Structures are given as C-alpha cells and as structure tokens.
Amino acid sequence: MNDPVAHGAPLIIPRNDHTISRAKISPNALKVLYRLKEAGFQGFLVGGAVRDLLLGLTPKDFDVATDALPEDVRHLFRNCRLIGRRFRLAHVHFGQEIIEVATFRAAAAPEREESEEEGEDALADSPPQDSEHRAVNDRGRILRDNMYGTVDEDVWRRDFAANGLYYNIEDFSVWDYVGGVADVRARRMKLIGDPEERYREDPVRMLRAVRFAAKLDFSIEAATEEPIRRLAHLLDGVPAARLFEEALKLFLSGSGAAAYRLLKEYGLFEHLFPATAAAFALEPYAYAEEMLLRGLENTDERIREDKPVTPTFLFAILLWAAVLREMNERQAGSSPDTSVLLDACDAVLKRQQARVSIPRRFGIPMREMLMLQPRFNRRTGAKALAILQHPRFRAAYDFLLLRAQVGAADPELAQWWTHVQTLPHEERLKLVQARPGESVGDSGARADAPRRRRRGGAATPIE
Ligand code: ATP
Ligand code: MG
C-alpha cells in the first residue's frame, strides 16, 4: 500500500483542529460514549456520523465502536439488546433512537451480511457461534481473538476512507488511519485497500459508493471507480433481501434521481432491475425512463419537504416499463383486457424477486395502484367515482399525473381527475352524468405510450 498513513499510527486531530462539536452529537450517543468511558472502555463515534459532522450535516444515525464486548455493553445498559448471529452488535434503545455499539473487529468480513432482525432476541442469550475461537481472560476481556480486535484493526474492515474516521470520547480528537479527513475535505469516496478485492468481498460496496456520491455530492476516486463496470455483475450473487434494503437507501434518501443516473452510468442498474433496464432500451418504452426520473425527482423533493414517501410508489415507477412491455407481449393479437395488466404485474414482480426482492406489503399495493390506471379512463356514470374511495387512489392519481407529464396519458384526463377531487359530491355526480357519448366500458389496458410522441414509434395509449 502506498498510502503513507496506512497500517501506521493514526493521524490524531485534536479537538481544536476539527469542527466536530458535542452539541451536534445525539445526547443518547454521548450518554453511551460517556458510560463506556466511565467503565474503563474505549468509546468512539464512527462511520457516517463522523463524516457527516465534519461536513456540517446532521447525521441520520450514530454508531459507536468500542473495545467492550457485546456482553459488557449489555451489562452497562438496561435498554440494550444484542443482535446478529456471526457478529453480535449491541443496540442501545432510547425511545425511537437506537445507538448501535459494535465491538472492534479484526477480520475483514462483509458488513451486515445478515438482516438485523434475523438474530434479534432469539440469540440474545446464546453464545456466539465462534466462541471456540475466542481466548478470554478470567475477567471476560479478550486477549486474542480472530474476530474481535483493536481500533487499529477495526479500521481496515470499513469501506471508504471517508467512513473510516473515529471520534474519541476520551479527548474529543479524531483518529484517522486512512486519510479520511483529507477525503472528506476533498469530497471524495475512496475505498480502503485494494478496490477490486473490497468489491469482491462485498459487492454492495459498489452501491454504497454510488449512494454516498449521490447523497453527499462526492466524486468517486479513479481507482475506486475503475472496477465498478467490470464487477457490476457480482451484484447478481447478493441476496435479494439485502438489495431491497439498499434500493430503499439509494432511492428514498433524498438523492434518488442522482443515484439512478450514477447506477446507470456504472452499469449497476441493469443488475438490480434487469427487466426495466431492458425495456428502457427499447424505443416504445424509453419514455418510461423519463417518468422514473421525474418520479424520483418528485420523491427527492418530498423528502426535502419532510413529506412521507412510500416504497409502493417507488417500485411502481421502477417497474412500469417492464410491466408495459410484458403486457404488450402477452396481449399481442388479442383484445385488451385488464386481466392482462394483472398478469403482467405478477409476472414482472415474480421475476424481480430474484434480484431486488419486493416484500408483499409493497408489491400488492403497487399492483393495485397500477391496476387503477385504466380505470381513470372511465369518466361516465356514478361508478366512475368509486375509484376516489379506493385506498390506492392517491398514489394511482400521482402516477397518472406523472404519465401525463411525459405525454403517456392525456393531460386533459389528468386535469379532469384533479378537478373532480375539488368538487362536493353533488357536483361530482353532475359531472359524470354529463358526458354523453363516452365509452362506459372499462376497456382496460392497452399499451401505455406517449400520446405526443417525441421519438416516433407506435402510440397505443391506454385510453
Ligand atoms: P449513512 O448511515 O449515512 O447511510 P454510514 O456511513 O453511517 O452512512 P452505515 O450503513 O450506517 O453507513 O454503516 C456505518 C459504518 O459501517 C460505515 O460508515 C462503514 O464504516 C461501515 N460499513 C457499513 N457497511 C459496510 C460495508 N458493506 N463494508 C465495509 N464497511 C461498512
Ligand atoms: Mg450510519
């Protein structure tokens, strides 16, 4: 390694030479750190919180690293639960806030390779599976262990230098083994160690590089960037449930549009949503990519305004192109039918589970939302108004607006539904009775395509 600080002593930045103030640290995280210190343990704030504090941002969560064993931590805090199977972590609960306390680790093993719920409670009272590898002295502290380690071992398992900083509660200094402070200042994501090796160890780091670059507006350093395109396919081997968690972080953290652009640029998106990527590449569905981008921009905006966002809507915009294509292939030659849309949704969802899993609690409402799209075409008769009562109306209507924005639905239709919602019941009834000559039948779903085509191709709008 040619990094001058690598494997040496840390660069210690004293309190007066950095901008991290305790006033910006969660009081609960401070409580945990002070109690560890009082009990004679080391306590460091680590990872994203240190990075964000140096950037002047408000961290979303506070992680603590310590030389105390998970069992020690549990004895120090009444409100503590141990989670995780291979690597046990202590979660200290303060109402809604959880401070995650991790014992220093020596092994460069993939982080979070199991879901947190997996090991919760069930294992809280059983010994860790690797206890045979541990050598402990009679006070229960580690002497030698190939799993737990010291702070200067712990740092090498972290992903990016900017995420590898330690804020020491002892004297409020920042310990930097990996050039992390310089990277934060230069707004740069650089993997610790050999990039290809680190991606092979855990391909999710490719997604993390993109996520932080998008969220923090950081660049990805050349050597860290270089292998991504080449190794993007390694994502195919990552458990779909873990990719679901990562997808939520990528798209629902306020920088979803930027994250999408980077995922696409690095050839990662096609490994997460292969059917969508394939449909975007075909002219008749290319406009659905613009829908996705606009939808992500709206979502980013909502997050900035502290409004709620839902994975249901997210997956609808992520899968729509694939659903349309599937539907068109299924109904070729036959008359349009909403059941084709239903079958297409199911087929796409089913295949998608192999890459990024979509739990039923989001997949089912997503399907309902998409199934409402053809129903918006019906504007005659009292029955047309029933859609307003549907639990998925709001999301489906937002989706209709998005379709109208890219020219895939009639803007007049979208306006009509906007207008209807402003009216009292009596007025609504008058409106749906006053549309003579309009087709009453829910003629169902024909292919969605831009009404005003900008790139040519056959337009067969749903209406
Ligand atoms: P944020 O919480 O803002 O999304 P973060 O950097 O805190 O970002 P977390 O997922 O909370 O990210 O992880 C905390 C820290 O754990 C990271 O900063 C990093 O040091 C380490 N880490 C997390 N995931 C990995 C991984 N896959 N490989 C190596 N280290 C990781
Ligand atoms: Mg974090």
Short mmCIF file of C-alpha atoms and ligand atoms in Angstrom, two decimals:
data_model
loop_
_atom_site.label_atom_id
_atom_site.label_comp_id
_atom_site.label_asym_id
_atom_site.label_seq_id
_atom_site.Cartn_x
_atom_site.Cartn_y
_atom_site.Cartn_z
CA MET A 1 0.00 0.00 0.00
CA ASN A 2 1.42 3.38 -0.94
CA ASP A 3 -0.75 5.34 1.42
CA PRO A 4 1.70 6.93 3.88
CA VAL A 5 -0.67 6.62 6.82
CA ALA A 6 -1.72 3.06 6.10
CA HIS A 7 -1.02 0.48 8.80
CA GLY A 8 0.80 3.04 10.88
CA ALA A 9 -0.23 5.11 13.83
CA PRO A 10 -3.30 7.21 13.26
CA LEU A 11 -3.17 10.85 12.46
CA ILE A 12 -4.74 12.33 15.59
CA ILE A 13 -6.60 15.55 15.01
CA PRO A 14 -7.04 17.30 18.36
CA ARG A 15 -10.33 18.90 19.36
CA ASN A 16 -9.17 22.38 18.41
CA ASP A 17 -8.24 21.37 14.87
CA HIS A 18 -11.57 19.95 13.75
CA THR A 19 -15.12 21.23 13.65
CA ILE A 20 -16.99 18.44 15.44
CA SER A 21 -18.87 19.88 18.37
CA ARG A 22 -20.58 17.75 21.00
CA ALA A 23 -23.63 19.97 20.62
CA LYS A 24 -24.19 18.30 17.24
CA ILE A 25 -23.93 14.76 18.59
CA SER A 26 -27.06 12.98 19.69
CA PRO A 27 -27.30 13.23 23.51
CA ASN A 28 -28.05 9.50 23.58
CA ALA A 29 -24.90 8.67 21.65
CA LEU A 30 -22.96 10.85 24.09
CA LYS A 31 -24.55 9.02 27.02
CA VAL A 32 -23.39 5.71 25.59
CA LEU A 33 -19.89 7.01 24.92
CA TYR A 34 -19.50 8.51 28.40
CA ARG A 35 -20.75 5.42 30.14
CA LEU A 36 -18.32 3.23 28.20
CA LYS A 37 -15.53 5.61 29.16
CA GLU A 38 -16.51 5.63 32.84
CA ALA A 39 -16.48 1.84 32.84
CA GLY A 40 -12.91 1.89 31.55
CA PHE A 41 -13.60 1.08 27.93
CA GLN A 42 -12.69 2.94 24.79
CA GLY A 43 -15.58 4.66 23.06
CA PHE A 44 -15.52 6.13 19.59
CA LEU A 45 -18.16 7.58 17.37
CA VAL A 46 -17.54 6.03 13.95
CA GLY A 47 -18.53 5.87 10.36
CA GLY A 48 -21.06 8.07 8.66
CA ALA A 49 -21.77 10.19 11.74
CA VAL A 50 -18.17 11.45 11.92
CA ARG A 51 -18.13 12.05 8.17
CA ASP A 52 -21.42 13.95 8.26
CA LEU A 53 -20.40 16.03 11.30
CA LEU A 54 -17.18 17.06 9.54
CA LEU A 55 -19.31 18.08 6.57
CA GLY A 56 -21.57 20.15 8.81
CA LEU A 57 -24.51 17.81 8.15
CA THR A 58 -26.87 16.24 10.65
CA PRO A 59 -26.13 12.52 10.87
CA LYS A 60 -29.06 10.21 10.39
CA ASP A 61 -27.78 7.72 12.96
CA PHE A 62 -24.90 7.44 15.39
CA ASP A 63 -22.72 4.35 15.51
CA VAL A 64 -20.31 3.63 18.31
CA ALA A 65 -17.24 1.38 18.30
CA THR A 66 -15.66 0.10 21.48
CA ASP A 67 -13.29 -2.45 22.95
CA ALA A 68 -16.09 -3.58 25.28
CA LEU A 69 -17.57 -6.96 24.34
CA PRO A 70 -21.26 -7.08 23.43
CA GLU A 71 -21.91 -8.76 26.79
CA ASP A 72 -20.08 -5.92 28.58
CA VAL A 73 -22.24 -3.42 26.78
CA ARG A 74 -25.36 -5.30 27.73
CA HIS A 75 -24.38 -5.15 31.37
CA LEU A 76 -23.79 -1.41 31.16
CA PHE A 77 -27.17 -0.55 29.65
CA ARG A 78 -30.53 -1.80 30.80
CA ASN A 79 -32.06 -0.73 27.50
CA CYS A 80 -29.68 -2.88 25.46
CA ARG A 81 -30.39 -5.80 23.13
CA LEU A 82 -27.84 -7.96 21.38
CA ILE A 83 -28.47 -8.72 17.75
CA GLY A 84 -26.68 -10.55 14.95
CA ARG A 85 -25.50 -14.08 14.60
CA ARG A 86 -21.91 -14.12 13.43
CA PHE A 87 -21.11 -10.64 14.57
CA ARG A 88 -23.01 -9.60 17.58
CA LEU A 89 -23.90 -5.98 17.91
CA ALA A 90 -25.40 -4.17 20.85
CA HIS A 91 -28.38 -1.96 20.23
CA VAL A 92 -28.98 0.56 22.98
CA HIS A 93 -32.57 1.78 22.78
CA PHE A 94 -33.69 5.29 23.73
CA GLY A 95 -37.31 5.52 22.64
CA GLN A 96 -37.21 5.76 18.86
CA GLU A 97 -33.46 6.19 18.70
CA ILE A 98 -31.13 3.22 18.61
CA ILE A 99 -27.41 3.64 19.20
CA GLU A 100 -25.55 0.75 17.60
CA VAL A 101 -22.49 -0.29 19.57
CA ALA A 102 -20.04 -2.58 17.78
CA THR A 103 -17.03 -4.22 19.35
CA PHE A 104 -13.84 -3.62 17.34
CA ARG A 105 -13.38 -6.39 14.79
CA ALA A 106 -10.21 -7.68 13.29
CA ALA A 107 -11.47 -9.75 10.38
CA ALA A 108 -12.16 -8.06 7.05
CA ALA A 109 -15.55 -9.66 6.72
CA PRO A 110 -18.54 -8.25 4.88
CA GLU A 111 -20.58 -5.90 6.97
CA ARG A 112 -24.22 -6.60 7.79
CA GLU A 113 -24.36 -9.81 5.86
CA GLU A 114 -27.41 -10.84 7.76
CA SER A 115 -30.52 -8.88 8.41
CA GLU A 116 -30.70 -7.31 11.79
CA GLU A 117 -33.98 -8.92 12.67
CA GLU A 118 -32.62 -12.35 11.95
CA GLY A 119 -30.62 -12.64 15.09
CA GLU A 120 -32.67 -10.45 17.32
CA ASP A 121 -33.86 -11.80 20.64
CA ALA A 122 -33.72 -15.42 19.57
CA LEU A 123 -29.98 -15.37 20.03
CA ALA A 124 -29.69 -12.81 22.72
CA ASP A 125 -28.91 -15.39 25.35
CA SER A 126 -26.97 -17.93 23.34
CA PRO A 127 -23.21 -17.70 22.93
CA PRO A 128 -21.81 -16.50 19.60
CA GLN A 129 -21.14 -19.37 17.21
CA ASP A 130 -17.47 -18.63 17.02
CA SER A 131 -16.87 -18.77 20.73
CA GLU A 132 -14.40 -21.62 20.23
CA HIS A 133 -12.07 -19.15 18.51
CA ARG A 134 -12.03 -16.78 21.38
CA ALA A 135 -9.47 -16.60 24.11
CA VAL A 136 -10.72 -14.68 27.09
CA ASN A 137 -9.13 -13.97 30.40
CA ASP A 138 -10.86 -14.52 33.70
CA ARG A 139 -12.48 -11.08 33.63
CA GLY A 140 -14.07 -11.88 30.32
CA ARG A 141 -11.96 -9.45 28.28
CA ILE A 142 -10.38 -10.60 25.07
CA LEU A 143 -6.72 -11.49 24.93
CA ARG A 144 -6.54 -12.85 21.45
CA ASP A 145 -9.32 -13.32 19.05
CA ASN A 146 -9.65 -13.66 15.31
CA MET A 147 -12.92 -11.86 15.35
CA TYR A 148 -12.81 -9.07 17.87
CA GLY A 149 -9.85 -6.74 17.65
CA THR A 150 -8.50 -3.33 18.45
CA VAL A 151 -9.31 0.01 16.93
CA ASP A 152 -6.32 -0.14 14.59
CA GLU A 153 -7.56 -3.48 13.28
CA ASP A 154 -11.18 -2.39 13.11
CA VAL A 155 -10.47 0.42 10.67
CA TRP A 156 -9.37 -1.86 7.82
CA ARG A 157 -12.70 -3.61 7.52
CA ARG A 158 -14.50 -0.33 6.87
CA ASP A 159 -15.40 0.51 3.31
CA PHE A 160 -14.40 4.06 2.40
CA ALA A 161 -11.74 6.27 3.96
CA ALA A 162 -14.39 8.95 4.49
CA ASN A 163 -16.34 6.36 6.52
CA GLY A 164 -13.28 5.21 8.45
CA LEU A 165 -12.88 8.03 10.97
CA TYR A 166 -13.07 7.63 14.75
CA TYR A 167 -14.11 10.37 17.15
CA ASN A 168 -12.63 9.61 20.54
CA ILE A 169 -14.75 10.43 23.59
CA GLU A 170 -11.61 10.43 25.78
CA ASP A 171 -10.33 13.76 24.48
CA PHE A 172 -12.69 14.62 21.58
CA SER A 173 -9.98 14.06 18.99
CA VAL A 174 -10.49 12.42 15.61
CA TRP A 175 -8.36 9.38 14.77
CA ASP A 176 -7.59 8.99 11.10
CA TYR A 177 -5.70 5.89 9.91
CA VAL A 178 -6.75 6.05 6.29
CA GLY A 179 -6.64 9.63 5.08
CA GLY A 180 -10.34 10.02 5.71
CA VAL A 181 -10.22 13.66 6.79
CA ALA A 182 -8.47 14.63 3.56
CA ASP A 183 -11.08 12.67 1.58
CA VAL A 184 -13.97 14.34 3.36
CA ARG A 185 -12.39 17.73 2.69
CA ALA A 186 -11.87 16.82 -0.98
CA ARG A 187 -15.40 15.35 -1.11
CA ARG A 188 -14.12 12.03 -2.40
CA MET A 189 -15.11 8.39 -1.92
CA LYS A 190 -12.04 6.16 -1.87
CA LEU A 191 -12.11 2.53 -0.85
CA ILE A 192 -9.71 1.45 1.86
CA GLY A 193 -7.33 -1.18 0.43
CA ASP A 194 -7.44 -2.80 -2.99
CA PRO A 195 -10.73 -1.77 -4.65
CA GLU A 196 -11.30 -4.95 -6.65
CA GLU A 197 -10.66 -7.10 -3.59
CA ARG A 198 -13.00 -4.99 -1.48
CA TYR A 199 -15.81 -5.22 -4.08
CA ARG A 200 -15.35 -8.95 -4.39
CA GLU A 201 -15.56 -9.28 -0.61
CA ASP A 202 -18.83 -7.38 -0.65
CA PRO A 203 -20.32 -6.21 -3.97
CA VAL A 204 -22.80 -3.97 -2.13
CA ARG A 205 -19.88 -1.57 -1.67
CA MET A 206 -20.39 -0.62 -5.35
CA LEU A 207 -23.88 0.53 -4.46
CA ARG A 208 -22.61 2.30 -1.37
CA ALA A 209 -20.05 4.20 -3.47
CA VAL A 210 -22.86 5.42 -5.70
CA ARG A 211 -25.16 6.17 -2.80
CA PHE A 212 -22.67 8.34 -0.95
CA ALA A 213 -21.52 10.04 -4.17
CA ALA A 214 -25.15 10.91 -4.94
CA LYS A 215 -26.15 11.88 -1.44
CA LEU A 216 -23.08 13.88 -0.46
CA ASP A 217 -22.20 15.10 -3.93
CA PHE A 218 -18.79 13.40 -3.64
CA SER A 219 -16.68 12.17 -6.52
CA ILE A 220 -15.61 8.54 -6.72
CA GLU A 221 -11.83 8.36 -6.81
CA ALA A 222 -10.42 6.87 -10.04
CA ALA A 223 -9.11 3.56 -8.65
CA THR A 224 -12.35 3.09 -6.68
CA GLU A 225 -14.41 3.85 -9.77
CA GLU A 226 -12.45 1.78 -12.28
CA PRO A 227 -13.55 -1.77 -11.36
CA ILE A 228 -17.24 -0.98 -10.92
CA ARG A 229 -18.39 -1.51 -14.51
CA ARG A 230 -16.31 -4.67 -14.72
CA LEU A 231 -17.62 -6.11 -11.46
CA ALA A 232 -21.22 -4.87 -11.60
CA HIS A 233 -22.36 -8.44 -12.34
CA LEU A 234 -21.25 -9.51 -8.85
CA LEU A 235 -24.46 -7.93 -7.60
CA ASP A 236 -26.28 -10.92 -9.08
CA GLY A 237 -24.91 -13.02 -6.22
CA VAL A 238 -26.07 -10.72 -3.42
CA PRO A 239 -29.18 -11.83 -1.50
CA ALA A 240 -32.24 -10.10 -2.91
CA ALA A 241 -33.43 -9.09 0.56
CA ARG A 242 -30.23 -7.16 1.19
CA LEU A 243 -30.56 -5.44 -2.18
CA PHE A 244 -34.09 -4.44 -1.24
CA GLU A 245 -32.70 -2.60 1.80
CA GLU A 246 -30.01 -0.99 -0.33
CA ALA A 247 -32.53 0.02 -3.00
CA LEU A 248 -34.59 1.87 -0.40
CA LYS A 249 -31.47 3.70 0.78
CA LEU A 250 -30.49 4.54 -2.79
CA PHE A 251 -33.85 5.83 -3.91
CA LEU A 252 -35.53 7.08 -0.75
CA SER A 253 -32.78 9.13 0.89
CA GLY A 254 -33.36 12.40 -0.90
CA SER A 255 -30.96 11.90 -3.83
CA GLY A 256 -32.77 9.20 -5.75
CA ALA A 257 -32.54 10.86 -9.16
CA ALA A 258 -28.78 11.39 -8.83
CA ALA A 259 -28.37 7.82 -7.58
CA TYR A 260 -30.29 6.47 -10.58
CA ARG A 261 -28.08 8.39 -13.01
CA LEU A 262 -24.93 7.01 -11.39
CA LEU A 263 -26.29 3.45 -11.20
CA LYS A 264 -26.99 3.62 -14.89
CA GLU A 265 -23.65 5.17 -15.74
CA TYR A 266 -21.80 2.39 -13.93
CA GLY A 267 -23.89 -0.43 -15.36
CA LEU A 268 -25.30 -1.30 -11.92
CA PHE A 269 -28.96 -0.55 -12.53
CA GLU A 270 -29.35 -3.37 -15.05
CA HIS A 271 -28.27 -5.83 -12.34
CA LEU A 272 -30.85 -4.54 -9.91
CA PHE A 273 -33.83 -4.11 -12.26
CA PRO A 274 -32.92 -6.09 -15.38
CA ALA A 275 -36.39 -6.15 -16.96
CA THR A 276 -36.75 -2.39 -16.51
CA ALA A 277 -33.32 -1.67 -17.97
CA ALA A 278 -34.10 -3.90 -20.96
CA ALA A 279 -37.42 -2.14 -21.58
CA PHE A 280 -35.85 1.33 -21.34
CA ALA A 281 -33.51 0.32 -24.15
CA LEU A 282 -36.49 -0.28 -26.46
CA GLU A 283 -37.91 2.77 -28.16
CA PRO A 284 -41.58 2.28 -27.25
CA TYR A 285 -40.75 2.21 -23.52
CA ALA A 286 -37.91 4.71 -23.43
CA TYR A 287 -40.24 7.46 -22.18
CA ALA A 288 -40.89 5.45 -19.01
CA GLU A 289 -37.31 6.24 -18.00
CA GLU A 290 -38.22 9.90 -18.00
CA MET A 291 -41.21 9.02 -15.84
CA LEU A 292 -38.87 7.27 -13.44
CA LEU A 293 -36.53 10.25 -13.30
CA ARG A 294 -39.36 12.71 -12.76
CA GLY A 295 -40.87 10.42 -10.16
CA LEU A 296 -37.54 10.22 -8.35
CA GLU A 297 -37.14 13.99 -8.51
CA ASN A 298 -40.61 14.42 -7.00
CA THR A 299 -39.67 11.93 -4.31
CA ASP A 300 -36.45 13.81 -3.54
CA GLU A 301 -38.47 17.00 -3.30
CA ARG A 302 -40.94 15.39 -0.89
CA ILE A 303 -38.10 14.21 1.30
CA ARG A 304 -36.63 17.73 1.37
CA GLU A 305 -40.05 18.97 2.48
CA ASP A 306 -40.31 16.26 5.14
CA LYS A 307 -43.32 14.67 3.46
CA PRO A 308 -43.78 10.90 3.62
CA VAL A 309 -42.62 8.72 0.73
CA THR A 310 -43.52 5.12 0.04
CA PRO A 311 -41.71 2.12 -1.42
CA THR A 312 -45.01 1.26 -3.14
CA PHE A 313 -44.84 4.27 -5.41
CA LEU A 314 -41.10 3.82 -5.86
CA PHE A 315 -41.46 0.28 -7.14
CA ALA A 316 -44.33 1.30 -9.39
CA ILE A 317 -42.14 3.83 -11.20
CA LEU A 318 -39.23 1.40 -11.21
CA LEU A 319 -41.20 -1.45 -12.77
CA TRP A 320 -43.72 0.28 -15.04
CA ALA A 321 -41.69 -0.06 -18.24
CA ALA A 322 -41.23 -3.76 -17.62
CA VAL A 323 -44.94 -4.21 -16.85
CA LEU A 324 -45.98 -2.41 -20.05
CA ARG A 325 -43.66 -4.48 -22.16
CA GLU A 326 -44.82 -7.70 -20.56
CA MET A 327 -48.42 -6.67 -21.09
CA ASN A 328 -47.89 -5.85 -24.75
CA GLU A 329 -46.16 -9.14 -25.37
CA ARG A 330 -48.96 -11.04 -23.69
CA GLN A 331 -51.85 -9.33 -25.39
CA ALA A 332 -50.44 -9.19 -28.91
CA GLY A 333 -53.25 -10.05 -31.27
CA SER A 334 -55.90 -10.44 -28.58
CA SER A 335 -58.32 -7.80 -27.33
CA PRO A 336 -57.13 -5.63 -24.49
CA ASP A 337 -58.16 -6.80 -21.09
CA THR A 338 -57.32 -5.63 -17.57
CA SER A 339 -56.51 -9.20 -16.64
CA VAL A 340 -53.51 -8.90 -18.97
CA LEU A 341 -52.26 -5.98 -16.90
CA LEU A 342 -52.76 -8.02 -13.74
CA ASP A 343 -50.87 -10.99 -15.16
CA ALA A 344 -48.11 -8.73 -16.42
CA CYS A 345 -47.71 -7.15 -12.96
CA ASP A 346 -47.50 -10.56 -11.36
CA ALA A 347 -45.01 -11.90 -13.88
CA VAL A 348 -42.74 -8.88 -13.53
CA LEU A 349 -42.94 -8.89 -9.73
CA LYS A 350 -42.17 -12.58 -9.62
CA ARG A 351 -39.06 -12.31 -11.78
CA GLN A 352 -37.95 -9.21 -9.91
CA GLN A 353 -37.85 -11.12 -6.59
CA ALA A 354 -34.72 -12.87 -7.79
CA ARG A 355 -32.75 -9.59 -7.85
CA VAL A 356 -34.18 -6.96 -5.56
CA SER A 357 -36.91 -8.56 -3.54
CA ILE A 358 -40.10 -6.62 -3.07
CA PRO A 359 -41.99 -7.66 0.06
CA ARG A 360 -45.67 -8.37 -0.44
CA ARG A 361 -46.63 -5.43 1.74
CA PHE A 362 -45.32 -3.21 -1.08
CA GLY A 363 -45.86 -5.48 -4.08
CA ILE A 364 -49.60 -5.88 -3.52
CA PRO A 365 -50.44 -2.19 -3.17
CA MET A 366 -48.13 -1.47 -6.11
CA ARG A 367 -50.17 -3.83 -8.25
CA GLU A 368 -53.40 -2.21 -7.06
CA MET A 369 -52.02 1.18 -7.99
CA LEU A 370 -51.14 0.10 -11.49
CA MET A 371 -54.46 -1.69 -11.94
CA LEU A 372 -56.23 1.61 -11.30
CA GLN A 373 -54.56 3.27 -14.29
CA PRO A 374 -57.01 2.05 -16.95
CA ARG A 375 -59.91 2.88 -14.64
CA PHE A 376 -59.07 6.57 -14.88
CA ASN A 377 -60.29 6.45 -18.48
CA ARG A 378 -63.81 5.89 -17.34
CA ARG A 379 -65.45 9.20 -16.59
CA THR A 380 -69.11 8.38 -17.12
CA GLY A 381 -71.64 7.11 -14.61
CA ALA A 382 -71.59 7.13 -10.81
CA LYS A 383 -69.39 4.05 -10.83
CA ALA A 384 -66.57 6.09 -12.27
CA LEU A 385 -66.39 7.93 -8.95
CA ALA A 386 -65.83 4.78 -6.92
CA ILE A 387 -62.13 5.00 -7.67
CA LEU A 388 -61.96 8.09 -5.45
CA GLN A 389 -62.66 5.86 -2.45
CA HIS A 390 -60.03 3.32 -3.33
CA PRO A 391 -57.24 3.15 -0.73
CA ARG A 392 -54.72 3.38 -3.57
CA PHE A 393 -56.40 6.35 -5.25
CA ARG A 394 -53.90 8.96 -4.11
CA ALA A 395 -50.83 7.06 -5.28
CA ALA A 396 -52.55 5.99 -8.50
CA TYR A 397 -53.55 9.58 -9.21
CA ASP A 398 -49.98 10.80 -8.63
CA PHE A 399 -48.88 8.11 -11.05
CA LEU A 400 -51.43 9.29 -13.61
CA LEU A 401 -50.05 12.84 -13.29
CA LEU A 402 -46.59 11.50 -13.97
CA ARG A 403 -47.82 9.64 -17.05
CA ALA A 404 -49.50 12.82 -18.26
CA GLN A 405 -46.32 14.83 -17.69
CA VAL A 406 -44.34 12.66 -20.08
CA GLY A 407 -47.15 12.55 -22.62
CA ALA A 408 -48.20 8.96 -21.87
CA ALA A 409 -51.66 9.93 -20.66
CA ASP A 410 -53.98 12.67 -21.84
CA PRO A 411 -53.24 15.83 -19.82
CA GLU A 412 -56.92 16.70 -20.07
CA LEU A 413 -57.77 13.40 -18.37
CA ALA A 414 -55.33 14.15 -15.56
CA GLN A 415 -56.78 17.64 -15.15
CA TRP A 416 -60.28 16.21 -15.02
CA TRP A 417 -59.32 13.98 -12.09
CA THR A 418 -57.60 16.87 -10.40
CA HIS A 419 -60.76 18.92 -10.80
CA VAL A 420 -63.16 16.19 -9.65
CA GLN A 421 -61.41 15.96 -6.32
CA THR A 422 -62.10 19.62 -5.59
CA LEU A 423 -65.86 19.23 -6.03
CA PRO A 424 -68.57 18.36 -3.50
CA HIS A 425 -70.35 15.06 -4.03
CA GLU A 426 -73.38 16.54 -5.83
CA GLU A 427 -71.18 18.34 -8.33
CA ARG A 428 -69.19 15.22 -8.97
CA LEU A 429 -72.33 13.31 -9.83
CA LYS A 430 -73.41 16.02 -12.26
CA LEU A 431 -70.05 15.85 -13.92
CA VAL A 432 -70.08 12.10 -14.53
CA GLN A 433 -73.63 12.21 -15.83
CA ALA A 434 -72.83 14.94 -18.30
CA ARG A 435 -70.53 13.10 -20.58
CA PRO A 436 -72.76 11.69 -23.28
CA GLY A 437 -71.29 9.54 -25.95
CA GLU A 438 -68.26 8.50 -23.98
CA SER A 439 -67.45 4.85 -23.79
CA VAL A 440 -68.65 3.50 -20.46
CA GLY A 441 -66.82 0.23 -20.55
CA ASP A 442 -63.59 -0.07 -18.68
CA SER A 443 -61.95 -1.02 -21.90
CA GLY A 444 -58.89 -1.84 -19.92
CA ALA A 445 -55.28 -1.61 -20.61
CA ARG A 446 -53.84 -1.22 -23.97
CA ALA A 447 -50.22 -0.28 -24.16
CA ASP A 448 -49.32 2.94 -22.45
CA ALA A 449 -47.29 5.11 -24.75
CA PRO A 450 -46.79 8.81 -25.20
CA ARG A 451 -49.72 10.47 -26.87
CA ARG A 452 -47.49 13.15 -28.17
CA ARG A 453 -44.64 11.07 -29.35
CA ARG A 454 -41.30 12.72 -29.24
CA ARG A 455 -39.24 9.85 -30.50
CA GLY A 456 -41.56 8.28 -33.04
CA GLY A 457 -42.93 4.76 -32.76
CA ALA A 458 -46.45 3.49 -32.48
CA ALA A 459 -48.65 5.21 -29.93
CA THR A 460 -51.31 2.98 -28.44
CA PRO A 461 -52.43 4.88 -25.37
CA ILE A 462 -54.26 3.10 -22.57
CA GLU A 463 -57.32 5.29 -23.11
P1 ATP B 1 -25.48 6.51 6.47
O1 ATP B 1 -25.87 5.96 7.81
O2 ATP B 1 -25.44 7.97 6.38
O3 ATP B 1 -26.20 5.87 5.35
P2 ATP B 1 -22.96 5.28 7.10
O4 ATP B 1 -21.59 5.53 6.53
O5 ATP B 1 -23.15 5.56 8.54
O6 ATP B 1 -23.96 6.10 6.21
P3 ATP B 1 -23.89 2.65 7.67
O7 ATP B 1 -24.50 1.68 6.74
O8 ATP B 1 -24.69 3.24 8.78
O9 ATP B 1 -23.30 3.81 6.76
O10 ATP B 1 -22.60 1.96 8.26
C1 ATP B 1 -21.81 2.52 9.30
C2 ATP B 1 -20.33 2.30 9.01
O11 ATP B 1 -20.05 0.90 8.96
C3 ATP B 1 -19.86 2.85 7.68
O12 ATP B 1 -19.52 4.21 7.76
C4 ATP B 1 -18.64 1.98 7.41
O13 ATP B 1 -17.53 2.41 8.15
C5 ATP B 1 -19.10 0.64 7.95
N1 ATP B 1 -19.72 -0.17 6.88
C6 ATP B 1 -21.05 -0.25 6.61
N2 ATP B 1 -21.29 -1.09 5.60
C7 ATP B 1 -20.10 -1.56 5.19
C8 ATP B 1 -19.67 -2.48 4.18
N3 ATP B 1 -20.54 -3.06 3.37
N4 ATP B 1 -18.35 -2.73 4.08
C9 ATP B 1 -17.47 -2.14 4.92
N5 ATP B 1 -17.81 -1.28 5.87
C10 ATP B 1 -19.10 -0.97 6.03
MG MG B 2 -24.89 5.22 9.66
#
